Amino acid sequence: MPDALNPGLRGLDPRTGLALVVLVSAAVMSPTGLRFVPAAVALGAGLAVAERAWRRGGGLVLAAAGLWLGGWPLPAAWPGAVTAVVALACQFTIRLVACVGVGWHVIGQSSPTAMSAALRAWRAPRAIAVTLAVMLRFFPVVVGEARAVADAMRLRGLAGGRGLLRHPWLSLERFAVPMTAASLRATEDLSASAALRGLGSRRRPTAMFPLRFGAADLMLALAVAALAAASLAASALLAPWWLA
Amino acid sequence: MSDQIPTGQMLPADPAASAAGGRGGPRPRLSVRMSARDLLNTAVFAVIFMVAIWAVGMLGVISPLVWLITTPLQILAGGIPFMLLLTRVKHAGMVTLFSVVLALFFLFSGNSPVSTAGIILLGAVADLICWLGRYRSKWAAIWSCTVFGLGFLTPFLPLFIDRQAYFASATWETMGEDYIAATDQLLTAPVLGILAAAVAVTGFAAGLLGSAVLRKHFIRAGLA
């Protein structure tokens, strides 16, 4: 998570990040949106590299490459019913992976204060702006509790996909109940602290760092425009080479 | 069902709510004015819901086909925090807000706009069902969970909307008309209806599971 006082992601206005992920999702998930997938993957990987999130960037590229192999070269090499279904699933999932690659960057790099300020600037209803900001604040706490429960289950030999598929109800109960109970207890103090600090107040809070679009936002907008234009040109000129 | 929960009722989060929202009490007024406590509760349960389904869904990363298998398990996992949230709902609007923030969070993390709109719509319907049960009816909560569970179907909607794009590539042309026709049959409205019915059944089971877990663990622990 970024510094709580840092209003944006390394100079980017948080509104730019939120608008970017919605734009990418709308483009990639739209009819004929497959043509934007390489650009979206490149954008997500580029943003991850800019933040030095090497694992996220590498994982995104590897996942997209694996899905591309399963979606296009695999059924072309071995035509069959199984590869056809696998190809369909991969062709759909690669769109999600491309969007999630950009989205995880924005969510991961947005502080609660930045998210709250961005939504207030867009005049989002108070209930939505405050709740989304609080969700960002509580996310690490609940994830930490979930990891602790998963570790405890692993120590007792209860974790793993095999056990989940063989005993789904029991596995879910063993995971969800302690995770939920521990999270609720851990968030009690945070809730009291947040309420004492005025979270949820109907008065409009002042921003320590007022939001402002800058050069970084302009550069990102230009990069997105260039990637979109390249995608359109490639699909028109090269008859989607990467889909062949 | 256990004797510890009166038939057709859920135990409220606090005694005051019980007095105000009993089965014979006045129907809660439709209001979107939330207290800070309501917002915090909604946020905390939204995060718990997301982490629960995410932890189960991570198994689906192994392959897209495993993803289809883990979706019912995600619905079951999400039923527990959803049912627990409903014990803390005191007025209309909170379930809708829960669905709105979840949908926006998923949208900001890469979900499609179609899915976002679907989750919000289903959340509003789930809220309406709870409202009809005065936010104290166990069966209204279970049906609400069933409807909300249909939201797990919405990420697949773009697959059905943009079906022609998948078969337009050169790869599919090499596989022949038979394969294209057979696979195209997978993406039709009847198949979508069957999937929706399966998801609804799983959502109903999630409501039952959540209700049983509430009775077995959370009410005893004083968390519901």
Short mmCIF file of C-alpha atoms in Angstrom, two decimals:
data_model
loop_
_atom_site.label_atom_id
_atom_site.label_comp_id
_atom_site.label_asym_id
_atom_site.label_seq_id
_atom_site.Cartn_x
_atom_site.Cartn_y
_atom_site.Cartn_z
CA MET A 1 0.00 0.00 0.00
CA PRO A 2 1.25 3.51 -0.69
CA ASP A 3 1.94 6.15 1.91
CA ALA A 4 -1.35 7.22 3.44
CA LEU A 5 -0.43 10.86 2.86
CA ASN A 6 0.38 10.27 -0.78
CA PRO A 7 -2.77 11.23 -2.64
CA GLY A 8 -2.00 9.30 -5.77
CA LEU A 9 0.11 6.64 -7.36
CA ARG A 10 3.52 8.17 -8.00
CA GLY A 11 2.22 11.44 -9.32
CA LEU A 12 -0.92 10.08 -10.94
CA ASP A 13 -4.21 11.56 -9.89
CA PRO A 14 -6.30 8.73 -8.38
CA ARG A 15 -9.19 9.69 -10.65
CA THR A 16 -6.99 8.85 -13.64
CA GLY A 17 -6.42 5.32 -12.35
CA LEU A 18 -10.10 4.71 -11.67
CA ALA A 19 -11.14 6.08 -15.06
CA LEU A 20 -8.42 4.06 -16.74
CA VAL A 21 -9.58 0.71 -15.38
CA VAL A 22 -13.21 1.42 -16.30
CA LEU A 23 -12.14 2.46 -19.81
CA VAL A 24 -9.97 -0.63 -20.28
CA SER A 25 -12.70 -2.91 -18.97
CA ALA A 26 -15.33 -1.32 -21.24
CA ALA A 27 -13.06 -1.66 -24.28
CA VAL A 28 -11.79 -5.19 -23.67
CA MET A 29 -15.16 -6.60 -22.60
CA SER A 30 -17.07 -4.96 -25.44
CA PRO A 31 -17.98 -6.84 -28.64
CA THR A 32 -14.80 -7.21 -30.74
CA GLY A 33 -12.85 -6.24 -27.63
CA LEU A 34 -10.32 -9.05 -28.17
CA ARG A 35 -8.32 -6.69 -30.37
CA PHE A 36 -7.54 -4.54 -27.30
CA VAL A 37 -6.26 -7.44 -25.18
CA PRO A 38 -2.54 -7.16 -26.13
CA ALA A 39 -2.63 -3.42 -25.48
CA ALA A 40 -4.34 -3.92 -22.12
CA VAL A 41 -1.81 -6.57 -21.10
CA ALA A 42 1.04 -4.28 -22.16
CA LEU A 43 -0.51 -1.43 -20.20
CA GLY A 44 -0.96 -3.54 -17.07
CA ALA A 45 2.58 -4.89 -17.32
CA GLY A 46 3.95 -1.40 -17.96
CA LEU A 47 2.18 0.02 -14.92
CA ALA A 48 3.47 -2.86 -12.78
CA VAL A 49 7.02 -2.28 -14.02
CA ALA A 50 6.71 1.45 -13.36
CA GLU A 51 5.85 0.59 -9.74
CA ARG A 52 8.63 -2.03 -9.64
CA ALA A 53 6.02 -4.71 -8.96
CA TRP A 54 8.04 -7.29 -10.89
CA ARG A 55 6.08 -10.32 -9.75
CA ARG A 56 2.75 -8.81 -10.68
CA GLY A 57 4.00 -7.66 -14.07
CA GLY A 58 5.68 -10.96 -14.83
CA GLY A 59 2.70 -12.94 -13.61
CA LEU A 60 0.38 -10.93 -15.82
CA VAL A 61 2.48 -11.51 -18.92
CA LEU A 62 2.91 -15.22 -18.15
CA ALA A 63 -0.80 -15.70 -17.50
CA ALA A 64 -1.73 -13.91 -20.72
CA ALA A 65 0.85 -15.92 -22.68
CA GLY A 66 -0.44 -19.20 -21.25
CA LEU A 67 -4.03 -18.32 -22.07
CA TRP A 68 -3.04 -17.25 -25.57
CA LEU A 69 -1.34 -20.61 -26.12
CA GLY A 70 -4.41 -22.43 -24.85
CA GLY A 71 -6.80 -20.23 -26.79
CA TRP A 72 -5.19 -20.13 -30.23
CA PRO A 73 -2.13 -22.30 -31.06
CA LEU A 74 -3.33 -25.30 -29.00
CA PRO A 75 -6.65 -25.92 -30.84
CA ALA A 76 -4.97 -25.14 -34.15
CA ALA A 77 -2.35 -27.82 -33.48
CA TRP A 78 -4.75 -30.43 -32.03
CA PRO A 79 -8.29 -29.84 -33.25
CA GLY A 80 -10.77 -31.67 -31.05
CA ALA A 81 -13.74 -31.29 -28.75
CA VAL A 82 -11.64 -30.91 -25.60
CA THR A 83 -9.26 -28.35 -27.08
CA ALA A 84 -12.25 -26.47 -28.48
CA VAL A 85 -13.77 -26.04 -25.02
CA VAL A 86 -10.37 -25.19 -23.53
CA ALA A 87 -9.84 -22.63 -26.29
CA LEU A 88 -13.18 -20.99 -25.65
CA ALA A 89 -12.47 -20.78 -21.92
CA CYS A 90 -8.98 -19.36 -22.53
CA GLN A 91 -10.23 -16.82 -25.06
CA PHE A 92 -12.74 -15.57 -22.51
CA THR A 93 -10.38 -15.65 -19.54
CA ILE A 94 -7.65 -13.72 -21.33
CA ARG A 95 -9.99 -10.74 -21.44
CA LEU A 96 -10.55 -10.93 -17.70
CA VAL A 97 -6.82 -11.28 -17.06
CA ALA A 98 -6.09 -8.20 -19.17
CA CYS A 99 -8.64 -6.12 -17.23
CA VAL A 100 -7.61 -7.48 -13.86
CA GLY A 101 -3.96 -6.69 -14.66
CA VAL A 102 -4.82 -2.99 -14.86
CA GLY A 103 -7.40 -3.13 -12.08
CA TRP A 104 -5.16 -4.76 -9.49
CA HIS A 105 -2.58 -2.08 -10.08
CA VAL A 106 -5.11 0.69 -9.43
CA ILE A 107 -6.63 -1.01 -6.38
CA GLY A 108 -3.23 -1.99 -4.99
CA GLN A 109 -1.80 1.50 -5.34
CA SER A 110 -4.79 3.51 -4.13
CA SER A 111 -4.78 4.56 -0.49
CA PRO A 112 -8.14 4.90 1.30
CA THR A 113 -7.70 8.68 1.51
CA ALA A 114 -6.92 8.95 -2.19
CA MET A 115 -9.89 6.77 -3.14
CA SER A 116 -12.17 8.76 -0.87
CA ALA A 117 -10.92 12.10 -2.25
CA ALA A 118 -11.32 10.91 -5.85
CA LEU A 119 -14.88 9.73 -5.31
CA ARG A 120 -15.78 12.93 -3.46
CA ALA A 121 -14.36 14.95 -6.34
CA TRP A 122 -16.68 13.02 -8.67
CA ARG A 123 -19.53 13.86 -6.28
CA ALA A 124 -20.19 10.18 -5.57
CA PRO A 125 -22.79 9.65 -2.82
CA ARG A 126 -21.27 9.79 0.65
CA ALA A 127 -22.35 6.23 1.47
CA ILE A 128 -20.51 4.81 -1.54
CA ALA A 129 -17.38 6.96 -1.20
CA VAL A 130 -16.94 6.25 2.51
CA THR A 131 -17.71 2.53 2.22
CA LEU A 132 -15.26 1.99 -0.64
CA ALA A 133 -12.54 3.86 1.25
CA VAL A 134 -13.17 1.80 4.38
CA MET A 135 -13.03 -1.38 2.31
CA LEU A 136 -9.54 -0.45 1.14
CA ARG A 137 -8.52 0.17 4.76
CA PHE A 138 -9.90 -3.16 6.01
CA PHE A 139 -8.69 -5.28 3.13
CA PRO A 140 -5.17 -5.96 4.51
CA VAL A 141 -6.62 -6.80 7.94
CA VAL A 142 -9.06 -9.38 6.60
CA VAL A 143 -6.50 -10.82 4.17
CA GLY A 144 -4.07 -11.22 7.10
CA GLU A 145 -6.70 -13.09 9.11
CA ALA A 146 -7.52 -15.31 6.11
CA ARG A 147 -3.84 -16.15 5.66
CA ALA A 148 -3.50 -17.00 9.35
CA VAL A 149 -6.49 -19.36 9.16
CA ALA A 150 -5.16 -20.92 5.94
CA ASP A 151 -1.74 -21.44 7.60
CA ALA A 152 -3.39 -23.08 10.60
CA MET A 153 -5.38 -25.36 8.29
CA ARG A 154 -2.24 -26.25 6.35
CA LEU A 155 -0.42 -27.15 9.59
CA ARG A 156 -3.23 -29.60 10.36
CA GLY A 157 -3.27 -30.97 6.84
CA LEU A 158 -6.72 -29.55 6.10
CA ALA A 159 -5.85 -27.04 3.38
CA GLY A 160 -5.57 -27.58 -0.36
CA GLY A 161 -7.81 -27.87 -3.36
CA ARG A 162 -8.17 -31.64 -3.06
CA GLY A 163 -9.71 -31.44 0.39
CA LEU A 164 -11.97 -28.60 -0.69
CA LEU A 165 -13.33 -30.57 -3.62
CA ARG A 166 -13.76 -33.77 -1.57
CA HIS A 167 -15.37 -32.13 1.49
CA PRO A 168 -16.60 -28.72 0.29
CA TRP A 169 -19.04 -27.94 3.12
CA LEU A 170 -16.64 -28.95 5.89
CA SER A 171 -13.71 -27.15 4.30
CA LEU A 172 -15.73 -23.97 3.80
CA GLU A 173 -16.94 -24.05 7.38
CA ARG A 174 -13.44 -24.61 8.72
CA PHE A 175 -12.11 -21.70 6.71
CA ALA A 176 -14.93 -19.16 6.61
CA VAL A 177 -16.04 -19.31 10.26
CA PRO A 178 -12.71 -18.57 11.99
CA MET A 179 -11.77 -16.10 9.26
CA THR A 180 -15.02 -14.19 9.65
CA ALA A 181 -14.98 -14.28 13.45
CA ALA A 182 -11.34 -13.18 13.67
CA SER A 183 -11.89 -10.44 11.10
CA LEU A 184 -14.91 -9.08 12.93
CA ARG A 185 -13.01 -8.94 16.19
CA ALA A 186 -9.97 -7.35 14.55
CA THR A 187 -12.06 -4.73 12.82
CA GLU A 188 -13.95 -3.72 15.96
CA ASP A 189 -11.06 -1.55 17.15
CA LEU A 190 -10.46 -0.15 13.70
CA SER A 191 -14.14 0.72 13.37
CA ALA A 192 -14.16 2.53 16.70
CA SER A 193 -10.98 4.39 15.78
CA ALA A 194 -12.33 5.36 12.36
CA ALA A 195 -15.60 6.59 13.80
CA LEU A 196 -13.76 8.66 16.41
CA ARG A 197 -11.68 10.26 13.67
CA GLY A 198 -14.81 11.39 11.87
CA LEU A 199 -15.13 8.72 9.23
CA GLY A 200 -18.66 8.78 7.89
CA SER A 201 -19.19 12.33 9.01
CA ARG A 202 -21.62 14.28 6.85
CA ARG A 203 -19.22 17.26 6.71
CA ARG A 204 -16.94 17.45 3.72
CA PRO A 205 -13.36 16.85 4.90
CA THR A 206 -10.52 19.02 3.62
CA ALA A 207 -7.82 17.31 1.58
CA MET A 208 -4.22 17.57 2.78
CA PHE A 209 -3.13 17.17 -0.84
CA PRO A 210 -5.80 18.57 -3.19
CA LEU A 211 -6.32 16.43 -6.28
CA ARG A 212 -4.89 17.85 -9.47
CA PHE A 213 -4.23 16.40 -12.90
CA GLY A 214 -0.59 16.70 -13.91
CA ALA A 215 2.06 15.72 -16.42
CA ALA A 216 1.98 12.05 -15.37
CA ASP A 217 -1.75 11.88 -16.10
CA LEU A 218 -1.20 13.45 -19.51
CA MET A 219 1.58 10.98 -20.32
CA LEU A 220 -0.58 8.04 -19.32
CA ALA A 221 -3.49 9.36 -21.41
CA LEU A 222 -1.19 9.69 -24.42
CA ALA A 223 0.17 6.17 -23.89
CA VAL A 224 -3.35 4.75 -23.66
CA ALA A 225 -4.40 6.62 -26.81
CA ALA A 226 -1.32 5.31 -28.66
CA LEU A 227 -1.99 1.72 -27.53
CA ALA A 228 -5.63 1.97 -28.57
CA ALA A 229 -4.70 3.39 -31.97
CA ALA A 230 -2.08 0.67 -32.43
CA SER A 231 -4.65 -1.99 -31.57
CA LEU A 232 -7.14 -0.65 -34.08
CA ALA A 233 -4.47 -0.31 -36.77
CA ALA A 234 -3.12 -3.80 -36.13
CA SER A 235 -6.56 -5.38 -36.29
CA ALA A 236 -7.30 -3.56 -39.55
CA LEU A 237 -3.96 -4.08 -41.28
CA LEU A 238 -2.73 -7.40 -39.98
CA ALA A 239 -6.06 -9.21 -39.69
CA PRO A 240 -5.38 -9.94 -35.99
CA TRP A 241 -2.05 -11.73 -36.37
CA TRP A 242 -2.14 -12.82 -32.77
CA LEU A 243 -5.53 -14.49 -33.28
CA ALA A 244 -4.35 -16.49 -36.26
CA MET B 1 -33.57 -26.09 11.45
CA SER B 2 -32.53 -25.55 15.04
CA ASP B 3 -34.89 -24.70 17.87
CA GLN B 4 -32.59 -21.90 18.89
CA ILE B 5 -33.89 -19.65 16.12
CA PRO B 6 -37.61 -18.95 16.22
CA THR B 7 -39.30 -20.22 13.09
CA GLY B 8 -39.22 -17.66 10.32
CA GLN B 9 -37.07 -15.23 12.26
CA MET B 10 -33.42 -14.40 12.52
CA LEU B 11 -31.81 -13.25 15.71
CA PRO B 12 -30.98 -9.55 15.41
CA ALA B 13 -27.64 -8.01 16.21
CA ASP B 14 -28.96 -6.34 19.31
CA PRO B 15 -32.04 -6.54 21.53
CA ALA B 16 -33.19 -3.06 20.52
CA ALA B 17 -33.42 -4.13 16.92
CA SER B 18 -35.51 -7.10 18.01
CA ALA B 19 -38.00 -4.83 19.68
CA ALA B 20 -38.13 -2.47 16.73
CA GLY B 21 -38.11 -4.97 13.94
CA GLY B 22 -40.14 -7.90 15.13
CA ARG B 23 -42.30 -9.84 12.75
CA GLY B 24 -45.38 -7.90 13.77
CA GLY B 25 -43.58 -4.56 13.93
CA PRO B 26 -43.77 -1.77 11.41
CA ARG B 27 -42.11 -2.33 8.04
CA PRO B 28 -38.75 -0.48 8.00
CA ARG B 29 -38.90 2.76 6.03
CA LEU B 30 -37.05 2.77 2.71
CA SER B 31 -34.10 5.02 3.38
CA VAL B 32 -30.63 5.51 2.03
CA ARG B 33 -29.48 7.64 4.97
CA MET B 34 -26.80 5.51 6.58
CA SER B 35 -25.10 6.04 9.92
CA ALA B 36 -21.33 5.71 10.17
CA ARG B 37 -21.86 2.35 11.87
CA ASP B 38 -23.96 1.12 8.94
CA LEU B 39 -21.26 2.13 6.48
CA LEU B 40 -18.54 0.44 8.53
CA ASN B 41 -20.58 -2.75 8.86
CA THR B 42 -21.27 -2.81 5.14
CA ALA B 43 -17.60 -2.22 4.31
CA VAL B 44 -16.32 -4.87 6.71
CA PHE B 45 -18.74 -7.52 5.44
CA ALA B 46 -18.06 -6.59 1.83
CA VAL B 47 -14.35 -7.19 2.43
CA ILE B 48 -14.98 -10.46 4.28
CA PHE B 49 -17.28 -11.56 1.42
CA MET B 50 -14.63 -10.71 -1.17
CA VAL B 51 -11.80 -12.42 0.69
CA ALA B 52 -13.91 -15.56 1.29
CA ILE B 53 -14.82 -15.94 -2.39
CA TRP B 54 -11.33 -14.89 -3.51
CA ALA B 55 -9.65 -17.52 -1.32
CA VAL B 56 -11.82 -20.24 -2.83
CA GLY B 57 -11.61 -18.77 -6.32
CA MET B 58 -7.81 -18.79 -6.29
CA LEU B 59 -8.06 -22.53 -6.98
CA GLY B 60 -9.63 -21.59 -10.30
CA VAL B 61 -6.40 -19.94 -11.37
CA ILE B 62 -5.11 -23.43 -12.09
CA SER B 63 -7.27 -23.56 -15.20
CA PRO B 64 -10.41 -21.95 -16.59
CA LEU B 65 -12.23 -25.28 -16.31
CA VAL B 66 -11.46 -25.51 -12.58
CA TRP B 67 -12.83 -21.98 -12.39
CA LEU B 68 -16.24 -23.32 -13.43
CA ILE B 69 -16.05 -25.93 -10.67
CA THR B 70 -15.01 -23.46 -7.99
CA THR B 71 -17.82 -21.01 -8.79
CA PRO B 72 -20.42 -23.00 -6.79
CA LEU B 73 -17.96 -23.22 -3.91
CA GLN B 74 -17.49 -19.45 -4.08
CA ILE B 75 -21.24 -18.98 -3.82
CA LEU B 76 -21.34 -21.24 -0.76
CA ALA B 77 -18.40 -19.41 0.83
CA GLY B 78 -20.04 -16.04 0.19
CA GLY B 79 -23.31 -17.18 1.75
CA ILE B 80 -21.86 -17.17 5.27
CA PRO B 81 -20.79 -13.49 5.44
CA PHE B 82 -23.89 -12.44 3.47
CA MET B 83 -26.24 -14.10 5.96
CA LEU B 84 -24.22 -12.67 8.84
CA LEU B 85 -24.52 -9.19 7.31
CA LEU B 86 -28.30 -9.55 7.13
CA THR B 87 -28.45 -10.01 10.91
CA ARG B 88 -26.99 -6.52 11.24
CA VAL B 89 -29.18 -4.81 8.68
CA LYS B 90 -31.61 -2.50 10.41
CA HIS B 91 -33.14 -0.59 7.52
CA ALA B 92 -33.60 -0.65 3.79
CA GLY B 93 -30.74 0.23 1.50
CA MET B 94 -27.87 -1.58 3.21
CA VAL B 95 -28.02 -4.67 1.00
CA THR B 96 -28.21 -2.44 -2.07
CA LEU B 97 -25.23 -0.47 -0.81
CA PHE B 98 -23.42 -3.76 -0.17
CA SER B 99 -24.01 -4.80 -3.79
CA VAL B 100 -23.07 -1.36 -5.16
CA VAL B 101 -19.72 -1.19 -3.36
CA LEU B 102 -18.94 -4.81 -4.24
CA ALA B 103 -19.80 -4.18 -7.89
CA LEU B 104 -17.74 -0.98 -7.99
CA PHE B 105 -14.80 -2.66 -6.27
CA PHE B 106 -14.94 -5.49 -8.81
CA LEU B 107 -15.30 -2.92 -11.61
CA PHE B 108 -12.23 -1.01 -10.39
CA SER B 109 -10.34 -4.31 -10.27
CA GLY B 110 -11.21 -5.29 -13.83
CA ASN B 111 -14.76 -6.66 -13.93
CA SER B 112 -16.95 -5.86 -16.92
CA PRO B 113 -19.54 -3.03 -16.87
CA VAL B 114 -22.27 -5.55 -17.78
CA SER B 115 -21.43 -7.63 -14.73
CA THR B 116 -21.31 -4.50 -12.56
CA ALA B 117 -24.81 -3.47 -13.60
CA GLY B 118 -26.07 -7.03 -13.03
CA ILE B 119 -24.67 -7.25 -9.49
CA ILE B 120 -26.21 -3.90 -8.54
CA LEU B 121 -29.60 -4.90 -9.97
CA LEU B 122 -29.57 -8.25 -8.17
CA GLY B 123 -28.53 -6.54 -4.93
CA ALA B 124 -31.49 -4.18 -5.19
CA VAL B 125 -33.85 -7.14 -5.71
CA ALA B 126 -32.26 -8.96 -2.75
CA ASP B 127 -32.80 -5.84 -0.64
CA LEU B 128 -36.44 -5.74 -1.71
CA ILE B 129 -36.91 -9.37 -0.65
CA CYS B 130 -35.39 -8.63 2.76
CA TRP B 131 -37.63 -5.56 3.06
CA LEU B 132 -40.69 -7.68 2.36
CA GLY B 133 -39.57 -9.90 5.24
CA ARG B 134 -39.08 -6.83 7.44
CA TYR B 135 -35.37 -7.68 7.65
CA ARG B 136 -36.13 -10.31 10.28
CA SER B 137 -37.42 -13.25 8.26
CA LYS B 138 -34.98 -16.12 7.94
CA TRP B 139 -36.59 -17.38 4.74
CA ALA B 140 -36.59 -13.93 3.20
CA ALA B 141 -32.87 -13.80 4.00
CA ILE B 142 -32.31 -17.19 2.36
CA TRP B 143 -34.21 -16.15 -0.79
CA SER B 144 -32.33 -12.87 -0.77
CA CYS B 145 -29.09 -14.85 -0.67
CA THR B 146 -30.36 -16.94 -3.58
CA VAL B 147 -31.03 -13.88 -5.72
CA PHE B 148 -27.76 -12.20 -4.74
CA GLY B 149 -25.91 -15.41 -5.59
CA LEU B 150 -26.98 -15.01 -9.21
CA GLY B 151 -24.40 -12.23 -9.32
CA PHE B 152 -21.79 -14.96 -9.72
CA LEU B 153 -23.24 -15.63 -13.15
CA THR B 154 -22.73 -12.07 -14.36
CA PRO B 155 -18.96 -12.30 -15.10
CA PHE B 156 -19.83 -14.91 -17.75
CA LEU B 157 -22.36 -12.65 -19.52
CA PRO B 158 -19.82 -11.08 -21.93
CA LEU B 159 -19.08 -14.60 -23.15
CA PHE B 160 -22.70 -14.90 -24.29
CA ILE B 161 -23.00 -11.33 -25.58
CA ASP B 162 -19.88 -11.45 -27.74
CA ARG B 163 -20.14 -15.07 -28.85
CA GLN B 164 -19.57 -14.40 -32.56
CA ALA B 165 -16.17 -12.79 -31.92
CA TYR B 166 -14.80 -16.04 -30.51
CA PHE B 167 -15.62 -18.03 -33.62
CA ALA B 168 -14.43 -15.41 -36.11
CA SER B 169 -10.72 -16.19 -35.67
CA ALA B 170 -8.64 -18.21 -38.09
CA THR B 171 -8.07 -20.84 -35.39
CA TRP B 172 -11.75 -21.76 -35.28
CA GLU B 173 -11.96 -21.81 -39.06
CA THR B 174 -9.30 -24.53 -39.14
CA MET B 175 -11.33 -26.63 -36.69
CA GLY B 176 -14.24 -26.93 -39.08
CA GLU B 177 -17.93 -26.09 -39.09
CA ASP B 178 -18.89 -29.03 -36.88
CA TYR B 179 -16.81 -27.91 -33.95
CA ILE B 180 -17.94 -24.31 -34.34
CA ALA B 181 -21.59 -25.39 -34.42
CA ALA B 182 -21.17 -27.70 -31.42
CA THR B 183 -19.37 -25.09 -29.35
CA ASP B 184 -21.80 -22.39 -30.42
CA GLN B 185 -24.55 -24.47 -28.85
CA LEU B 186 -22.81 -23.99 -25.48
CA LEU B 187 -23.43 -20.25 -25.64
CA THR B 188 -27.17 -20.16 -26.19
CA ALA B 189 -29.98 -18.75 -24.04
CA PRO B 190 -31.21 -22.19 -22.84
CA VAL B 191 -27.72 -23.06 -21.65
CA LEU B 192 -27.52 -19.70 -19.89
CA GLY B 193 -30.89 -20.49 -18.28
CA ILE B 194 -29.65 -23.87 -17.07
CA LEU B 195 -26.54 -22.22 -15.65
CA ALA B 196 -28.69 -19.58 -13.92
CA ALA B 197 -30.87 -22.31 -12.42
CA ALA B 198 -27.79 -24.17 -11.16
CA VAL B 199 -26.40 -20.99 -9.66
CA ALA B 200 -29.77 -20.20 -8.05
CA VAL B 201 -29.91 -23.68 -6.47
CA THR B 202 -26.38 -23.18 -5.18
CA GLY B 203 -27.33 -19.73 -3.88
CA PHE B 204 -30.26 -21.27 -2.01
CA ALA B 205 -27.91 -23.87 -0.55
CA ALA B 206 -25.56 -21.04 0.42
CA GLY B 207 -28.42 -19.36 2.27
CA LEU B 208 -29.19 -22.58 4.13
CA LEU B 209 -25.52 -23.13 4.91
CA GLY B 210 -25.12 -19.55 6.08
CA SER B 211 -28.18 -19.85 8.28
CA ALA B 212 -26.94 -23.13 9.78
CA VAL B 213 -23.48 -21.71 10.39
CA LEU B 214 -24.99 -18.64 12.05
CA ARG B 215 -26.93 -20.87 14.41
CA LYS B 216 -24.04 -23.23 15.04
CA HIS B 217 -21.23 -20.71 15.56
CA PHE B 218 -21.95 -16.99 15.41
CA ILE B 219 -25.04 -16.71 17.60
CA ARG B 220 -23.33 -18.74 20.31
CA ALA B 221 -20.27 -16.52 20.04
CA GLY B 222 -22.38 -13.37 20.26
CA LEU B 223 -21.37 -12.21 16.80
CA ALA B 224 -24.85 -12.40 15.24
#
